[in-house]
Coordinates of C-alpha atoms in Angstrom, one line a residue:
Y24 CA 0.0 0.0 0.0
A25 CA 1.4 3.5 -1.0
I26 CA 0.0 6.9 -0.4
E27 CA -0.1 9.0 -3.6
D28 CA 1.4 12.2 -2.5
N29 CA -0.2 15.5 -3.2
S30 CA -3.5 13.8 -3.8
A31 CA -6.4 12.1 -2.0
N32 CA -5.5 8.7 -3.2
L33 CA -4.1 5.4 -1.9
A34 CA -2.4 3.0 -4.4
R35 CA -2.3 -0.7 -4.0
F36 CA 0.4 -3.0 -5.7
D37 CA -0.3 -6.7 -5.6
N38 CA 2.3 -9.3 -5.4
F39 CA 4.9 -6.4 -5.1
F40 CA 7.9 -8.5 -3.8
S41 CA 7.7 -11.0 -6.7
R42 CA 7.9 -8.3 -9.5
P43 CA 11.0 -7.9 -11.4
A44 CA 12.9 -4.6 -11.8
G45 CA 11.3 -2.0 -14.0
P46 CA 8.3 0.2 -14.4
I47 CA 5.0 -1.0 -12.7
T48 CA 1.5 0.2 -12.5
A49 CA -0.7 0.2 -9.3
D50 CA -3.4 -2.5 -9.4
A51 CA -5.7 -0.1 -7.8
S52 CA -6.0 3.6 -7.0
I53 CA -8.4 4.2 -4.1
V54 CA -9.9 7.7 -3.5
I55 CA -10.4 8.8 0.1
E56 CA -13.3 11.3 0.3
N57 CA -12.6 14.5 2.3
M58 CA -8.9 13.8 2.2
V59 CA -6.7 16.8 1.1
R60 CA -3.3 15.2 0.9
T61 CA -2.4 11.7 2.1
H62 CA 0.8 11.1 3.9
G63 CA 1.2 8.5 6.7
I64 CA -0.1 5.0 6.4
T65 CA -0.4 1.8 8.3
Y66 CA -2.6 -1.3 7.9
Q67 CA -3.6 -4.0 10.5
R68 CA -4.3 -7.3 8.6
S69 CA -5.9 -9.2 11.5
T70 CA -8.7 -6.6 11.8
D71 CA -8.6 -5.3 8.3
K72 CA -8.0 -1.8 9.5
M73 CA -6.4 1.0 7.4
I74 CA -5.1 4.2 9.2
L75 CA -4.1 7.3 7.1
T76 CA -3.0 10.7 7.8
D77 CA -4.0 13.9 6.1
V78 CA -1.5 16.8 6.2
G79 CA -3.9 19.1 4.6
Q80 CA -2.9 22.2 2.6
A81 CA 0.8 22.7 2.3
S82 CA 0.5 26.4 3.5
S83 CA -1.3 25.4 6.7
A84 CA 0.2 24.0 9.9
T85 CA -3.2 23.5 11.7
D86 CA -5.4 21.4 9.4
G87 CA -4.2 17.9 9.7
A88 CA -6.2 14.9 10.4
V89 CA -6.1 11.1 11.0
L90 CA -8.5 8.6 9.4
V91 CA -9.5 5.1 10.5
V92 CA -11.2 2.7 7.9
S93 CA -12.6 -0.4 9.4
N94 CA -13.4 -3.4 7.1
F95 CA -11.0 -1.9 4.6
T96 CA -11.1 -4.6 2.0
A97 CA -14.8 -4.4 1.6
A98 CA -14.8 -0.6 1.8
A99 CA -12.1 -0.2 -0.9
A100 CA -13.7 -2.7 -3.4
D101 CA -15.3 0.1 -5.4
N102 CA -12.0 2.1 -5.2
N103 CA -13.5 4.7 -3.1
I104 CA -13.7 5.2 0.7
S105 CA -16.6 7.5 1.3
A106 CA -17.1 9.7 4.4
A107 CA -19.5 7.2 5.9
E108 CA -16.8 4.5 5.6
Q109 CA -14.2 6.3 7.8
V110 CA -13.7 7.8 11.2
R111 CA -11.9 11.2 10.9
I112 CA -10.2 13.1 13.8
A113 CA -9.4 16.6 13.1
G114 CA -9.5 20.1 14.7
P115 CA -7.5 22.4 17.1
E116 CA -7.9 20.1 20.1
S117 CA -6.3 17.1 18.1
L118 CA -3.0 19.2 17.7
L119 CA -2.9 17.6 14.2
G120 CA -1.2 20.2 11.8
N121 CA 1.1 18.2 9.6
P122 CA 0.9 14.5 10.7
V123 CA 3.5 12.8 8.5
D124 CA 3.5 9.2 9.8
V125 CA 1.2 7.0 11.9
A126 CA 1.7 3.6 13.7
F127 CA -0.9 1.4 15.5
D128 CA -0.4 -0.2 18.9
T129 CA -2.4 -3.4 18.6
I130 CA -2.1 -4.2 22.4
G131 CA -3.2 -0.9 23.6
Q132 CA -5.4 -0.1 20.7
R133 CA -3.9 3.3 20.2
L134 CA -2.8 5.5 17.3
L135 CA 0.7 7.1 17.4
I136 CA 1.3 10.1 15.2
A137 CA 4.6 11.7 14.1
E138 CA 3.3 15.4 14.0
R139 CA 5.8 17.5 12.1
A140 CA 4.4 21.1 12.3
N141 CA 2.9 21.4 15.8
N142 CA 5.4 23.1 18.2
G143 CA 8.4 22.0 15.9
G144 CA 7.5 18.4 16.1
R145 CA 5.6 16.1 18.5
V146 CA 4.7 12.5 19.1
L147 CA 0.8 12.3 19.7
A148 CA -1.1 9.3 20.9
F149 CA -4.9 8.7 20.6
A150 CA -7.1 6.0 21.8
E151 CA -8.6 4.3 18.7
P152 CA -11.6 6.5 17.8
T153 CA -15.0 5.1 17.3
M154 CA -16.6 8.2 15.8
S155 CA -15.5 11.4 13.9
G156 CA -14.7 14.6 15.8
D157 CA -12.2 16.9 17.3
V158 CA -10.5 14.7 20.0
A159 CA -7.5 15.7 22.1
P160 CA -4.6 13.3 22.3
D161 CA -4.0 11.4 25.5
Y162 CA -0.2 11.7 25.2
V163 CA 1.8 14.5 23.9
D164 CA 5.6 14.6 23.8
D165 CA 7.8 17.2 22.0
F166 CA 10.1 15.6 19.4
A167 CA 11.7 18.2 17.1
G168 CA 11.3 17.5 13.4
A169 CA 9.3 14.2 14.0
A170 CA 9.3 12.5 10.6
G171 CA 8.5 8.8 11.1
I172 CA 7.3 6.4 13.7
Y173 CA 7.3 2.7 14.1
I174 CA 6.1 0.3 16.8
E175 CA 8.1 -2.9 17.4
G176 CA 6.1 -5.9 16.3
G177 CA 3.9 -3.8 14.0
T178 CA 5.3 -5.6 10.9
L179 CA 4.2 -9.0 9.6
P180 CA 6.8 -11.7 9.3
F181 CA 7.8 -11.9 5.7
T182 CA 6.5 -15.5 5.1
L183 CA 2.9 -16.7 5.6
Q184 CA 1.9 -20.4 5.7
Q185 CA 0.6 -21.8 2.4
L186 CA -2.9 -23.2 2.4
S187 CA -2.7 -24.7 -1.0
D188 CA -1.0 -24.3 -4.4
L189 CA -2.3 -23.5 -7.9
F190 CA -0.9 -23.3 -11.4
A191 CA -2.2 -20.9 -14.1
S192 CA -1.6 -20.6 -17.9
S193 CA -1.5 -17.4 -20.0
N194 CA -2.4 -17.2 -23.6
T195 CA -0.4 -13.9 -24.1
S196 CA 2.7 -13.8 -22.0
G197 CA 4.3 -17.2 -22.3
M198 CA 4.4 -17.4 -18.5
I199 CA 3.3 -20.1 -16.2
G200 CA 2.0 -18.8 -12.9
Y201 CA 2.8 -20.9 -9.7
T202 CA 0.3 -19.4 -7.2
S203 CA 0.0 -20.0 -3.5
I204 CA -3.1 -19.4 -1.5
L205 CA -1.7 -18.0 1.8
E206 CA -3.1 -18.3 5.3
D207 CA -4.5 -14.7 5.2
Q208 CA -6.5 -16.0 2.2
S209 CA -4.5 -14.0 -0.3
L210 CA -2.7 -15.0 -3.5
S211 CA 1.0 -15.0 -4.1
I212 CA 2.2 -15.5 -7.6
E213 CA 5.6 -16.7 -8.9
R214 CA 6.1 -16.7 -12.7
F215 CA 8.4 -18.8 -15.0
M216 CA 8.7 -19.1 -18.8
S217 CA 7.1 -21.9 -20.7
V218 CA 8.0 -22.9 -24.2
A219 CA 4.3 -21.8 -25.3
A220 CA 3.6 -18.3 -26.1
D221 CA -0.1 -19.2 -26.2
A222 CA -1.2 -21.8 -23.6
D223 CA -4.4 -23.0 -22.1
G224 CA -5.3 -26.1 -20.0
I225 CA -2.8 -27.0 -17.2
Y226 CA -2.4 -29.8 -14.7
Y227 CA 0.2 -30.6 -12.0
N228 CA 0.9 -34.0 -10.5
E229 CA 2.3 -33.5 -7.0
E230 CA 3.6 -37.1 -6.5
Q231 CA 5.7 -36.7 -9.8
D232 CA 6.4 -33.0 -9.2
A233 CA 5.4 -32.7 -12.9
L234 CA 3.5 -30.1 -14.8
Y235 CA 1.5 -30.6 -18.0
Q236 CA 0.4 -27.7 -20.2
L237 CA -1.6 -27.4 -23.4
N238 CA 0.6 -25.6 -25.9
R239 CA -1.6 -23.8 -28.3
T240 CA 1.5 -22.4 -30.2
D241 CA 2.7 -25.8 -31.3
N242 CA -0.5 -27.9 -30.9
V243 CA 1.0 -30.3 -28.3
I244 CA 1.0 -31.2 -24.7
N245 CA 4.3 -30.3 -22.8
A246 CA 5.6 -31.9 -19.7
Y247 CA 7.9 -30.2 -17.2
S248 CA 9.7 -32.2 -14.5
E249 CA 11.0 -31.2 -11.0
V250 CA 8.8 -28.2 -11.1
K251 CA 8.6 -27.2 -7.4
A252 CA 12.1 -28.5 -6.7
S253 CA 13.4 -26.3 -9.5
L254 CA 11.5 -23.2 -8.4
A255 CA 12.7 -23.6 -4.9
A256 CA 16.3 -23.6 -6.2
G257 CA 15.7 -20.5 -8.2
E258 CA 15.8 -22.4 -11.5
T259 CA 13.3 -22.9 -14.4
P260 CA 11.6 -26.3 -14.6
T261 CA 12.9 -28.5 -17.5
L262 CA 10.8 -29.7 -20.4
T263 CA 11.0 -33.5 -20.4
A264 CA 8.2 -34.6 -22.7
T265 CA 6.1 -33.4 -25.7
S266 CA 3.2 -35.1 -27.4
T267 CA 2.8 -35.3 -31.2
A268 CA 0.8 -32.5 -32.8
D269 CA -2.6 -34.4 -32.9
F270 CA -4.8 -31.4 -32.6
T271 CA -5.3 -27.8 -33.5
N272 CA -7.1 -25.1 -31.5
G273 CA -6.8 -27.1 -28.2
R274 CA -8.5 -25.6 -25.2
E275 CA -8.7 -27.5 -22.0
I276 CA -7.3 -30.7 -20.5
A277 CA -8.7 -33.0 -17.8
V278 CA -7.0 -35.8 -16.0
A279 CA -8.0 -39.0 -14.2
G280 CA -5.2 -41.6 -13.3
D281 CA -2.6 -41.7 -16.0
R282 CA -5.1 -40.6 -18.7
M283 CA -5.5 -37.0 -20.0
V284 CA -8.4 -35.7 -22.4
V285 CA -7.7 -32.7 -24.6
A286 CA -10.6 -30.6 -25.9
Q287 CA -10.1 -29.5 -29.6
D288 CA -12.5 -26.7 -30.4
A289 CA -13.9 -26.6 -33.9
A290 CA -12.0 -24.2 -36.2
E291 CA -11.1 -23.9 -39.9
S292 CA -7.6 -25.3 -39.1
N293 CA -9.2 -28.7 -38.0
G294 CA -12.1 -28.9 -40.5
D295 CA -14.6 -27.5 -38.0
Q296 CA -14.4 -30.7 -35.9
N297 CA -14.9 -30.8 -32.2
T298 CA -12.7 -33.7 -30.8
L299 CA -11.8 -35.3 -27.5
L300 CA -8.3 -36.7 -27.6
V301 CA -7.3 -39.3 -24.9
Y302 CA -3.5 -39.6 -24.0
Q303 CA -1.6 -41.9 -21.6
F304 CA 1.0 -39.7 -20.0
S305 CA 4.0 -39.6 -17.7
P306 CA 6.7 -36.9 -17.3
T307 CA 8.8 -38.6 -20.1
A308 CA 6.1 -39.8 -22.5
I309 CA 2.7 -38.5 -23.8
D310 CA 1.1 -41.0 -26.1
L311 CA -2.2 -40.7 -28.0
Q312 CA -4.6 -43.5 -27.2
A313 CA -7.9 -42.4 -28.8
T314 CA -9.4 -39.6 -31.0
I315 CA -13.1 -39.2 -30.4
N316 CA -15.2 -36.8 -32.5
V317 CA -18.3 -35.2 -30.9
D318 CA -21.1 -33.1 -32.1
I319 CA -21.0 -30.4 -29.5
N320 CA -18.7 -27.3 -29.3
L321 CA -15.9 -27.9 -26.7
W322 CA -13.9 -25.8 -24.2
G323 CA -13.9 -26.5 -20.5
L324 CA -13.5 -30.2 -19.2
H325 CA -13.5 -32.0 -15.9
A326 CA -12.8 -35.8 -15.5
D327 CA -14.1 -37.7 -12.5
V328 CA -12.9 -41.3 -12.7
N329 CA -14.4 -42.5 -16.0
T330 CA -17.0 -39.7 -16.4
L331 CA -16.2 -36.6 -18.4
Y332 CA -18.0 -33.3 -17.9
A333 CA -17.8 -30.9 -20.8
I334 CA -19.2 -27.5 -21.2
V335 CA -21.1 -27.0 -24.6
D336 CA -19.5 -23.9 -25.8
N337 CA -21.8 -21.0 -27.0
S338 CA -24.6 -22.4 -25.0
N339 CA -25.9 -22.7 -21.4
Q340 CA -25.3 -26.4 -21.4
V341 CA -23.1 -29.1 -19.8
A342 CA -22.6 -32.5 -21.5
V343 CA -21.8 -35.7 -19.6
F344 CA -19.9 -38.7 -21.1
D345 CA -20.2 -41.6 -18.8
S346 CA -17.4 -43.8 -20.0
I347 CA -14.9 -41.6 -21.7
F348 CA -11.7 -43.6 -21.0
A349 CA -13.3 -46.8 -22.2
Q350 CA -14.1 -45.4 -25.7
P351 CA -12.1 -46.3 -28.8
S352 CA -11.4 -43.8 -31.6
G353 CA -14.5 -42.9 -33.4
T354 CA -17.7 -40.8 -33.0
L355 CA -19.4 -40.4 -29.6
A356 CA -22.6 -38.6 -28.4
A357 CA -23.0 -37.3 -24.9
D358 CA -24.9 -39.5 -22.5
R359 CA -26.7 -36.5 -21.0
I360 CA -27.1 -32.8 -21.8
I361 CA -27.9 -30.5 -18.8
A362 CA -29.2 -26.9 -19.3
V363 CA -28.4 -24.2 -16.7
D364 CA -31.0 -21.4 -16.3
D365 CA -29.8 -17.8 -16.6
L366 CA -26.4 -18.8 -17.9
V367 CA -25.4 -17.1 -21.2
R368 CA -22.4 -19.0 -22.3
T369 CA -20.6 -21.7 -20.4
H370 CA -16.8 -21.8 -20.2
G371 CA -15.0 -23.0 -17.1
I372 CA -16.0 -26.0 -15.1
T373 CA -14.9 -28.1 -12.2
Y374 CA -16.6 -30.7 -10.0
D375 CA -15.8 -32.0 -6.5
R376 CA -17.2 -35.5 -6.1
D377 CA -16.9 -35.7 -2.3
S378 CA -19.2 -32.7 -1.8
D379 CA -21.1 -33.2 -5.1
L380 CA -20.4 -29.5 -5.9
M381 CA -20.4 -28.3 -9.5
I382 CA -18.9 -24.9 -10.3
L383 CA -19.2 -23.2 -13.7
T384 CA -18.2 -19.8 -15.2
D385 CA -20.3 -17.7 -17.5
V386 CA -18.5 -15.5 -19.9
G387 CA -21.7 -13.7 -21.0
E388 CA -22.0 -12.0 -24.2
A389 CA -19.1 -12.1 -26.6
A390 CA -19.2 -8.4 -27.2
S391 CA -19.0 -7.6 -23.4
D392 CA -16.1 -7.9 -21.0
T393 CA -18.0 -6.9 -17.9
D394 CA -20.9 -9.4 -17.7
G395 CA -19.3 -12.6 -16.5
A396 CA -20.4 -14.7 -13.6
L397 CA -19.6 -17.6 -11.3
I398 CA -22.3 -20.3 -10.8
V399 CA -22.2 -22.9 -7.9
V400 CA -24.5 -25.9 -7.9
N401 CA -24.8 -27.8 -4.6
N402 CA -26.1 -31.4 -4.8
W403 CA -25.3 -31.6 -8.5
T404 CA -26.3 -35.2 -9.0
T405 CA -29.9 -34.7 -7.7
A406 CA -30.3 -31.1 -9.2
S407 CA -29.2 -32.3 -12.7
E408 CA -31.4 -35.5 -12.9
D409 CA -34.1 -33.7 -14.7
G410 CA -31.7 -32.3 -17.3
N411 CA -32.0 -28.7 -16.0
I412 CA -30.4 -26.6 -13.3
S413 CA -33.1 -24.0 -12.2
A414 CA -32.2 -20.6 -10.8
A415 CA -33.3 -21.8 -7.4
E416 CA -30.8 -24.7 -7.7
Q417 CA -27.7 -22.5 -8.1
F418 CA -25.9 -19.6 -6.5
R419 CA -24.9 -17.0 -9.1
I420 CA -22.2 -14.3 -8.4
A421 CA -22.2 -11.5 -10.8
G422 CA -21.8 -7.7 -11.1
P423 CA -19.0 -4.9 -11.3
T424 CA -17.7 -5.6 -7.8
T425 CA -16.9 -9.2 -8.7
L426 CA -14.5 -8.2 -11.4
L427 CA -15.9 -11.0 -13.5
G428 CA -15.8 -10.0 -17.1
N429 CA -14.6 -13.0 -19.0
P430 CA -14.0 -15.9 -16.6
L431 CA -12.3 -18.5 -18.7
D432 CA -11.6 -21.2 -16.1
V433 CA -12.2 -22.1 -12.4
A434 CA -10.6 -24.2 -9.8
Y435 CA -11.8 -25.4 -6.4
D436 CA -9.8 -25.8 -3.1
A437 CA -12.1 -28.2 -1.2
A438 CA -10.1 -28.2 2.0
N439 CA -10.3 -24.4 2.4
E440 CA -13.6 -23.9 0.5
L441 CA -12.0 -21.3 -1.8
I442 CA -12.6 -20.8 -5.5
T443 CA -10.0 -19.3 -8.0
V444 CA -11.1 -17.9 -11.3
A445 CA -8.9 -17.2 -14.4
E446 CA -10.3 -13.9 -15.5
R447 CA -9.2 -12.9 -19.0
A448 CA -10.7 -9.6 -19.7
N449 CA -10.5 -7.6 -16.5
G450 CA -7.3 -5.5 -16.4
G451 CA -5.8 -7.7 -19.2
G452 CA -6.0 -10.8 -17.0
R453 CA -6.4 -11.6 -13.3
L454 CA -6.7 -14.4 -10.9
L455 CA -9.7 -13.8 -8.6
L456 CA -10.1 -15.6 -5.2
F457 CA -13.6 -16.2 -3.8
T458 CA -15.0 -18.0 -0.8
V459 CA -17.7 -20.5 -1.7
P460 CA -21.0 -18.5 -1.9
T461 CA -24.0 -19.3 0.2
A462 CA -26.4 -17.1 -1.7
S463 CA -26.6 -15.4 -5.1
G464 CA -25.4 -11.7 -5.4
E465 CA -22.6 -9.3 -6.2
V466 CA -19.6 -10.3 -4.0
A467 CA -16.1 -8.8 -4.3
P468 CA -13.2 -11.3 -4.5
I469 CA -11.3 -11.7 -1.3
D470 CA -8.2 -11.2 -3.3
N471 CA -7.2 -10.6 -6.9
Q472 CA -3.8 -10.7 -8.6
G473 CA -2.8 -9.4 -12.0
F474 CA -1.9 -12.3 -14.4
A475 CA -1.7 -11.1 -18.0
G476 CA -3.8 -13.4 -20.4
A477 CA -5.0 -15.7 -17.7
S478 CA -6.6 -18.6 -19.6
A479 CA -6.6 -21.7 -17.3
V480 CA -6.0 -22.5 -13.7
Y481 CA -5.5 -25.8 -11.8
Q482 CA -5.9 -26.5 -8.1
V483 CA -3.2 -28.9 -6.8
G484 CA -4.7 -32.0 -5.4
S485 CA -8.2 -31.6 -7.1
T486 CA -7.6 -34.4 -9.7
I487 CA -7.9 -38.2 -9.3
D488 CA -4.3 -39.4 -9.5
M489 CA -3.0 -43.0 -9.5
Q490 CA -4.0 -43.8 -6.0
P491 CA -7.0 -45.4 -4.1
V492 CA -10.1 -43.6 -5.4
L493 CA -12.9 -46.1 -4.5
V494 CA -12.9 -46.2 -0.7
D495 CA -15.8 -47.9 0.9
V496 CA -16.5 -48.6 4.6
V497 CA -18.5 -51.9 5.1
D498 CA -19.7 -54.2 7.8
I499 CA -18.7 -57.8 7.5
N500 CA -20.3 -60.0 10.2
G501 CA -20.1 -57.1 12.7
I502 CA -16.5 -56.1 11.8
T503 CA -16.0 -52.7 10.1
A504 CA -13.6 -52.9 7.1
T505 CA -12.3 -50.3 4.8
I506 CA -12.0 -51.4 1.1
D507 CA -9.8 -49.6 -1.4
V508 CA -9.9 -50.4 -5.1
F509 CA -7.2 -48.6 -7.3
P510 CA -6.2 -47.3 -9.7
N511 CA -9.5 -46.6 -11.3
P512 CA -9.6 -46.2 -14.4
T513 CA -7.0 -48.7 -15.1
A514 CA -5.2 -50.2 -18.1
Q515 CA -3.3 -53.2 -16.7
Q516 CA -4.1 -54.1 -13.2
L517 CA -6.4 -53.5 -10.2
N518 CA -5.3 -53.6 -6.6
V519 CA -7.9 -54.5 -3.9
R520 CA -7.1 -53.7 -0.2
I521 CA -9.4 -54.7 2.6
L522 CA -8.4 -53.4 6.0
A523 CA -9.9 -54.5 9.3
E524 CA -8.9 -55.1 12.9
Q525 CA -8.6 -58.8 12.1
D526 CA -8.1 -61.1 9.1
I527 CA -11.7 -61.6 7.8
I528 CA -10.9 -62.5 4.2
E529 CA -10.4 -66.3 3.8
D530 CA -11.2 -68.6 0.9
A531 CA -12.5 -65.7 -1.1
V532 CA -12.8 -65.4 -4.9
V533 CA -12.6 -62.4 -7.2
E534 CA -15.0 -62.1 -10.1
I535 CA -15.4 -59.5 -12.8
Y536 CA -18.6 -59.0 -14.8
N537 CA -19.2 -57.0 -18.0
A538 CA -22.0 -54.5 -18.5
N539 CA -24.4 -57.3 -19.5
G540 CA -23.9 -59.2 -16.3
Q541 CA -21.7 -61.9 -17.9
L542 CA -18.8 -63.3 -15.9
V543 CA -15.6 -62.6 -17.9
Q544 CA -12.8 -63.3 -15.3
R545 CA -12.5 -65.2 -12.1
Q546 CA -9.5 -65.9 -9.7
E547 CA -8.7 -66.8 -6.1
W548 CA -8.2 -64.1 -3.7
Q549 CA -4.4 -63.7 -3.2
G550 CA -4.4 -61.4 -0.2
N551 CA -4.5 -57.6 0.3
G552 CA -2.8 -55.5 -2.4
S553 CA -2.2 -58.4 -4.7
P554 CA -2.7 -57.2 -8.3
I555 CA -5.6 -58.4 -10.4
D556 CA -4.5 -58.6 -14.1
V557 CA -7.2 -57.0 -16.3
A558 CA -4.9 -56.2 -19.4
A559 CA -6.8 -58.8 -21.5
L560 CA -10.2 -57.3 -21.0
P561 CA -11.6 -55.0 -23.7
A562 CA -11.9 -51.4 -22.8
A563 CA -15.3 -51.0 -20.9
N564 CA -17.0 -50.5 -17.6
Y565 CA -17.0 -53.7 -15.4
T566 CA -18.2 -54.8 -11.9
L567 CA -15.7 -56.3 -9.5
V568 CA -17.0 -58.8 -7.0
V569 CA -15.1 -60.0 -4.0
K570 CA -16.9 -62.8 -2.0
N571 CA -16.7 -65.7 0.3
Q572 CA -19.3 -67.6 2.3
D573 CA -19.6 -64.7 4.8
F574 CA -19.8 -61.6 2.6
V575 CA -20.1 -60.2 -0.9
Y576 CA -18.6 -56.8 -1.9
Q577 CA -19.0 -55.3 -5.3
T578 CA -17.9 -52.1 -7.0
Q579 CA -17.5 -50.5 -10.5
F580 CA -14.2 -49.9 -12.3
A581 CA -13.3 -48.8 -15.8
K582 CA -10.8 -50.4 -18.1
F583 CA -8.9 -48.4 -20.8

């Protein structure tokens, strides 16, 4: 935060300490009503309190003031602090003539002022005011030429705990953003160069420390290895794999296990064909497995085990493909199409299976960069059963204060219930952070950071990686057992792990049935974690059954 001298303004520079040398522009300029000339400034984060001094007219030594703005973040969201949003202390009793600096004593709840003009210089202390007026200081001490004041402990430690991490793509700057959500629910961005001048979908695998990005410049998927390790060492992550150029006008990527889906949006360069391309991937190899043509316009994607959610671009619809990873190359129709009331044009999408929460962005009319929206649907499975999400079944966040103009992508931090939006139009590109809404309305983001050309964002840990994903708790003859089946989807083998306080699985068999209920594979139970080879099965959805004379357990899995 910086006062703009010789003005009534306060400037805000976001992510200041991560910026390189060179000219920068303030992210916001906030006008303070009734302010003559700003000067001293301090901010208390824990209470969101901003304190400013006004030195008044340069020719006067008696017209100073101090202002306290509570709930500063909300008050400043419109870039204006009105008289009603501030408490102002001024007048002859205050002894404020030329207050050049201010500090706040958080323990004693007092304002300390370095007053330059009064009696040649003084330190003044005031109890924190609760209303405007002419209030005498409760402490006055002469200090000739008083110019600055600081209270020990009044500065934050330089590092804040990270709540979670995100990665962001840009379609204009060639930069990848490594973004941390900090404990004060603010965003901190570190940038590094990618090989793509124009990029979109992005995914990070924490176990591999590998990043995957859709490179629109070369029409490929790029893999970068040792990403966080390199950044921690002050180095740029290394490119370790690139797919073949199998698409043009690629948009989003979605991941489940070791499978990735790319959305190719129809364009003249690809014969106006919308296509889903399925890859098997690792940090060192990205191999095309299937090319699936569809009859809907594509952009945003989200994969949930073997189900793919795809926005229908230029519409208010979401398409659902139930068995995407079991599909061979060819043509495929969506299993369901769901309309969303009041949505102009779908774009970004993410889904959290544990809470059954669907989040969508609305980019609005193509000609407008101010009519974007964020849509949250609780109990998605039930709400979407009739093929329509009514206005009553959604929370819609929109309006000028939201800064949502052209929100291209969205990510969800389930652990902290935070939503991050890649906003393309506002200010040339921004990352906007919101708490999960509980009602529709116009809500300002709790933080926003400039990120030129923001096109995609990925929340670390929000994708189903190669780990147990089907976890059930069952009762077997009065004994509670936890059953994990992983990975799912799978190409080669399944692992089944049944954990209980005692060994309850004896003389069991494992059976696999196809979608028609036909037994296609049977073997003896080999113990916890023993692999079940399914490589010979055709790509499809199957039912897995583990049983003995005491119990029967079954679940679904998908075979690539």
